Tab-separated table of C-alpha atoms in Angstrom:
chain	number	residue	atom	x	y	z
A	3	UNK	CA	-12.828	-50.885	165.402
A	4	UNK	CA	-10.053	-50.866	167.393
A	5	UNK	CA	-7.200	-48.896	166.019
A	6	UNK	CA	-3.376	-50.095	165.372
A	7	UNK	CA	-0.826	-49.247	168.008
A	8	UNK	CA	1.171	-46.658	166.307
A	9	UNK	CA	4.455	-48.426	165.759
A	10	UNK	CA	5.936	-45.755	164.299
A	11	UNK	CA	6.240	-43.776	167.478
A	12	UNK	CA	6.867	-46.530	169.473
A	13	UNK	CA	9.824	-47.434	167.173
A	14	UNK	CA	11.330	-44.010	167.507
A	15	UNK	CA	11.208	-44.102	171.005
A	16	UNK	CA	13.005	-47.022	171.220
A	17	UNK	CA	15.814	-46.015	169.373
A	18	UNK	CA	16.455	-42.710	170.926
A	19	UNK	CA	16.461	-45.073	174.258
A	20	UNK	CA	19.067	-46.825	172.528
A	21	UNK	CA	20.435	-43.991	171.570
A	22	UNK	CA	20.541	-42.284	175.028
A	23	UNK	CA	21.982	-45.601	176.530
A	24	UNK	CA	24.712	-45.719	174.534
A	25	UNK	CA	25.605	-42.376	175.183
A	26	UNK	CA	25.821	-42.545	178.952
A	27	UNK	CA	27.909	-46.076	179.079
A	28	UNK	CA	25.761	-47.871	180.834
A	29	UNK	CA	23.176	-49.617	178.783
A	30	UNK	CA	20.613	-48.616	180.234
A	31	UNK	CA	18.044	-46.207	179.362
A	32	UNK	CA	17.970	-42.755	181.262
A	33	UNK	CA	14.901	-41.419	182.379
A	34	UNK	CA	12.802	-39.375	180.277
A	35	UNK	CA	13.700	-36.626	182.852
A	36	UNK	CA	17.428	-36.440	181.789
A	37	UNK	CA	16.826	-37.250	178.139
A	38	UNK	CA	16.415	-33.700	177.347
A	39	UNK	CA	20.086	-33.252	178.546
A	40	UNK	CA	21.860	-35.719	176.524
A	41	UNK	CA	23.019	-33.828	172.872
A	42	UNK	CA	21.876	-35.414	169.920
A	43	UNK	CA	24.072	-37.007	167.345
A	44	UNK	CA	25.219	-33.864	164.994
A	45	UNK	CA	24.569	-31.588	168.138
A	46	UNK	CA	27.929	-29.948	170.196
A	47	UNK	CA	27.253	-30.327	173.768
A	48	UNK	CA	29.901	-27.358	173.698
A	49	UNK	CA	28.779	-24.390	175.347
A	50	UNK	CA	29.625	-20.820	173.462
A	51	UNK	CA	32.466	-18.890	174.748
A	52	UNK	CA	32.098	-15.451	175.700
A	53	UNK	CA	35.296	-13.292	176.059
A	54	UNK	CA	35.832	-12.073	179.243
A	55	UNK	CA	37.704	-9.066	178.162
A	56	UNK	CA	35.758	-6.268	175.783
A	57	UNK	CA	37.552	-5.031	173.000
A	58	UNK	CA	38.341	-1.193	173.953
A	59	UNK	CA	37.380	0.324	170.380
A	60	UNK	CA	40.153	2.512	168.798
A	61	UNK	CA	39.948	5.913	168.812
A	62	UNK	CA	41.926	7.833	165.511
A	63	UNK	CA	44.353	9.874	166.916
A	64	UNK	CA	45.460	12.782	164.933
A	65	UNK	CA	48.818	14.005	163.743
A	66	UNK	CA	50.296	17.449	164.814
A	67	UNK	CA	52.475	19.587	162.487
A	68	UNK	CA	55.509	19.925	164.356
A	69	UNK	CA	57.594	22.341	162.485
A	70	UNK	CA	60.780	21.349	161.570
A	71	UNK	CA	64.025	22.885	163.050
A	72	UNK	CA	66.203	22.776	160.281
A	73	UNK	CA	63.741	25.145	158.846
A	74	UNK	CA	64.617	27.599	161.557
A	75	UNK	CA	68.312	26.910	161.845
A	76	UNK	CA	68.478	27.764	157.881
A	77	UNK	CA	66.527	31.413	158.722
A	78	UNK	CA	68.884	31.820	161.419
A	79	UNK	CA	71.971	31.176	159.870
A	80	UNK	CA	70.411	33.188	156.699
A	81	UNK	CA	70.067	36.157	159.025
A	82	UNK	CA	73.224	35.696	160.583
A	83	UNK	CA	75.107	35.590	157.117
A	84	UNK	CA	73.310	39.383	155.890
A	85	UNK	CA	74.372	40.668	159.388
A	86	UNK	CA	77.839	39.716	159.145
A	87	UNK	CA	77.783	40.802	155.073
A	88	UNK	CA	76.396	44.442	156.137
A	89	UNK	CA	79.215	44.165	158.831
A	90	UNK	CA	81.931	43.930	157.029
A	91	UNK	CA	80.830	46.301	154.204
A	92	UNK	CA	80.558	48.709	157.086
A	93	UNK	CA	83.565	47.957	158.085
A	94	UNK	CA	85.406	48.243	154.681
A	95	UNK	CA	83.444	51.648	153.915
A	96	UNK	CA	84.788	53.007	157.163
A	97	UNK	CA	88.277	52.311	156.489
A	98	UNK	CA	88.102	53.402	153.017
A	99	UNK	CA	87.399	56.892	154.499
A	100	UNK	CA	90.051	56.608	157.215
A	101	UNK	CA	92.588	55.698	154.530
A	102	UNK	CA	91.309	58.850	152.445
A	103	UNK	CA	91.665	60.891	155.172
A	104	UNK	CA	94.558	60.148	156.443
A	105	UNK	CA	95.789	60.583	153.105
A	106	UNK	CA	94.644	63.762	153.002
A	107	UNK	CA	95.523	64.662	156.065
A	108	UNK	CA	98.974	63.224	155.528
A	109	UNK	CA	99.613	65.236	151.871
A	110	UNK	CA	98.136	68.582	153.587
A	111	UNK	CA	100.448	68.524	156.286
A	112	UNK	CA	103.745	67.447	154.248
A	113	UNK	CA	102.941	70.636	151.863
A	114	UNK	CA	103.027	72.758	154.868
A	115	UNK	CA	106.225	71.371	155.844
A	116	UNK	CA	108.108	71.626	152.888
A	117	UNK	CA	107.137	75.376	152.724
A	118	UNK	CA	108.090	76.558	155.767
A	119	UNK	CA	111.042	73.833	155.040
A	120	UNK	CA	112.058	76.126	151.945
A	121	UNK	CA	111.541	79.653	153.944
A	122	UNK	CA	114.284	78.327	156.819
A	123	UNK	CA	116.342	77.259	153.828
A	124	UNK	CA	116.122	80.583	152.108
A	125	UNK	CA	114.851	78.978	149.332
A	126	UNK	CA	111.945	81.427	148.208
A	127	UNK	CA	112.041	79.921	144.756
A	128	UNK	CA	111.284	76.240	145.968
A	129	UNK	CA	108.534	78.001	148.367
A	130	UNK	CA	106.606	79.623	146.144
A	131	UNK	CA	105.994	76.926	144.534
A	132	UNK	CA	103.868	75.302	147.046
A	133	UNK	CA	101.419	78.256	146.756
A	134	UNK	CA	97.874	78.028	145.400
A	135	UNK	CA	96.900	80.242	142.043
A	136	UNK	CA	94.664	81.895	144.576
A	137	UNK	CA	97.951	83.667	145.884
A	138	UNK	CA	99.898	83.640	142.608
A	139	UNK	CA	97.631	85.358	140.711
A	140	UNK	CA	97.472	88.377	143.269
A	141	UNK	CA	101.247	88.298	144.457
A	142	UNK	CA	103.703	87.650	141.612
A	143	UNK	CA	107.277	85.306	142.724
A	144	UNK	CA	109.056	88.712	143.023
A	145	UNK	CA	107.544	90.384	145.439
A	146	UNK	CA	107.136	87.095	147.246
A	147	UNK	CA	110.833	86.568	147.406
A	148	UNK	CA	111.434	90.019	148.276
A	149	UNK	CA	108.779	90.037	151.770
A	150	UNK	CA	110.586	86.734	152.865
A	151	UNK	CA	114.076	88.260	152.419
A	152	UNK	CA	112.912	91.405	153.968
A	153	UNK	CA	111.228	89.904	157.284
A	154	UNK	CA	114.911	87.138	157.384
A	155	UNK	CA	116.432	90.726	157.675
A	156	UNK	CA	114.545	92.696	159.864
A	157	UNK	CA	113.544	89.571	161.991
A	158	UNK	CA	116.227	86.963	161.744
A	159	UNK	CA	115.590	84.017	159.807
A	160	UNK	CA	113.173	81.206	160.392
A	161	UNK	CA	115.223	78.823	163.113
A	162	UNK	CA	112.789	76.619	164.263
A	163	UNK	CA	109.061	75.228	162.887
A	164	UNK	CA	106.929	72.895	164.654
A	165	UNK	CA	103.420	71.969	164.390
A	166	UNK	CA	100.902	72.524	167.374
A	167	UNK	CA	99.436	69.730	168.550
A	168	UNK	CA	95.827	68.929	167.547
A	169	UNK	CA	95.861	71.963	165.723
A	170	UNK	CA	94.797	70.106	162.130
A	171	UNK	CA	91.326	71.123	160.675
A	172	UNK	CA	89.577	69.689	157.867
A	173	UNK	CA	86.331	70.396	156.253
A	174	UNK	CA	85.689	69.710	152.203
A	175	UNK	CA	88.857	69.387	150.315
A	176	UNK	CA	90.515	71.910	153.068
A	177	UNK	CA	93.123	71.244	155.595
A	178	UNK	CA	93.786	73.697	158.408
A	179	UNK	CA	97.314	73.706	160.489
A	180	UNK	CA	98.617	75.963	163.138
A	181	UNK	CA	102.454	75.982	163.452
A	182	UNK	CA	104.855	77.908	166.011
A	183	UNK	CA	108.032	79.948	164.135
A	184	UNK	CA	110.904	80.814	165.991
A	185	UNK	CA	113.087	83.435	164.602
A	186	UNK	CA	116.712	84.172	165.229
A	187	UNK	CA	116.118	87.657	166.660
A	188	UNK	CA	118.789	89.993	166.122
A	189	UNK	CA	119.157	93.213	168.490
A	190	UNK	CA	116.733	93.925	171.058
A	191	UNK	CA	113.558	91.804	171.280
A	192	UNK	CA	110.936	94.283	169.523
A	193	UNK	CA	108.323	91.011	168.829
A	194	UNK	CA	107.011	87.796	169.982
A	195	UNK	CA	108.956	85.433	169.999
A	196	UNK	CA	108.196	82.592	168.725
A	197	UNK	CA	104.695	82.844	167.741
A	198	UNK	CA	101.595	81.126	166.089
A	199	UNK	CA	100.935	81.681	162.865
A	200	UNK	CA	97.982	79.381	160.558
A	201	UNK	CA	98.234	77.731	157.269
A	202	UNK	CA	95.128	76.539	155.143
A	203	UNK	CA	95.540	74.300	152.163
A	204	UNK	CA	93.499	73.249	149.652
A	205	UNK	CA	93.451	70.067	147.900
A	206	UNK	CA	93.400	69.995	143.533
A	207	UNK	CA	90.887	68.376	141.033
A	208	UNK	CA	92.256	65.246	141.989
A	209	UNK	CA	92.376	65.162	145.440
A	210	UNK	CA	95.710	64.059	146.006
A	211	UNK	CA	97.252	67.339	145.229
A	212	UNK	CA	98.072	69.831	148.018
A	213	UNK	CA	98.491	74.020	147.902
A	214	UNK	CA	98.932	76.499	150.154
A	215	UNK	CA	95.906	78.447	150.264
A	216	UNK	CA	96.231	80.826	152.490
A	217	UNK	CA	98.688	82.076	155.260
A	218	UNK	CA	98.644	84.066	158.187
A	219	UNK	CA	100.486	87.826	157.517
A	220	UNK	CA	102.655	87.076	160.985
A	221	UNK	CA	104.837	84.365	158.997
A	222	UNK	CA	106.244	87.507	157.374
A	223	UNK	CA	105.518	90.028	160.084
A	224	UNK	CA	105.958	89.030	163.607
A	225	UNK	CA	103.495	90.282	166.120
A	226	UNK	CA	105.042	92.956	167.811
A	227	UNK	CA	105.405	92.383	171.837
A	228	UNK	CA	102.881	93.006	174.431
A	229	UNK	CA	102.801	95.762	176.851
């Protein structure tokens, strides 16, 4: 039994001739060689393209602290504010106690003057006044008056009175000055003349308060001359 040419197969390979044909303009049927190479409908004779150029993958880069300068201008300026603050408070501290001493200094010395004002001036009274009660108590006006008008006799009163320079002391609430007296010497020269003699005051309770503390014997009794 002979068996039926398959007209299936042969029908399919007719139309994919017709197929190829069509697809290559000229009507004709390619070989079977360069079938393979003609697309099929639905098929992208396309070919894929492939970047030339690789992506360079990202690397994460991390942030660094910087720290910020205002922060350090504000600690600078800070320091720079305490530094003038202590400064100044020096400063004001430091004339306080210049003031006060000068002060002091300044009361101190104008109580020395005025006594040795009141002794040229023969005015005992006035004098003794500018004593401390450490003298007062032991040495009553009196006898005061009567040594001051018993040296102006014997000596010749107090002429001249002048402070030697950088002579001023202080230490505590005491002032030390050294003055030179010059005498109007009557008769024969029988002492020095003039001479040093030293005056230490003290300041009172309040500190603005000056008295004569102490004085040297010479104001009274000039030092007899050398040989």
């Amino acid at each position: 039994m002979q068996g039926r040419p398959d007209s299936g197969g042969d029908s399919r390979d007719q139309s994919g001739s017709r197929h190829a044909a069509s697809l290559n303009g000229t009507g004709k049927t390619p070989p079977a060689s360069q079938r393979s190479a003609i697309p099929r409908a639905g098929q992208s004779s396309a070919k894929p393209r492939v970047s030339s150029q690789l992506e360079t993958p990202r690397v994460a880069h991390t942030r660094r602290k910087v720290a910020r300068p205002r922060k350090k201008r504000f600690v600078f300026l800070g320091c720079l504010v305490v530094f003038c603050a202590l400064f100044i408070l020096c400063g004001i501290i430091a004339s306080t106690n210049l003031i006060k001493a000068l002060n002091a200094s300044s009361g101190a010395a104008t109580t020395a003057a005025h006594f040795l004002s009141s002794l040229a001036s023969l005015d005992y009274t006035q004098a003794y006044k500018d004593l401390s009660p450490d003298i007062t108590n032991q040495l009553p006006q009196d006898q005061f008056i009567q040594q001051g008008q018993t040296a102006d006799s014997r000596y010749g009163a107090i002429k001249t009175y002048s402070e030697v320079p950088d002579s001023a002391t202080s230490q505590d609430n005491k002032q030390s000055f050294r003055y030179t007296i010059t005498r109007t010497q009557q008769g024969p020269p029988t002492y020095q003349n003039p001479y040093e003699i030293r005056i230490i005051l003290q300041s009172g309770p309040d500190g603005s308060t000056w008295k004569i503390k102490e004085y040297s014997s010479a104001l009274f009794t000039p030092p007899p001359l050398k040989n």
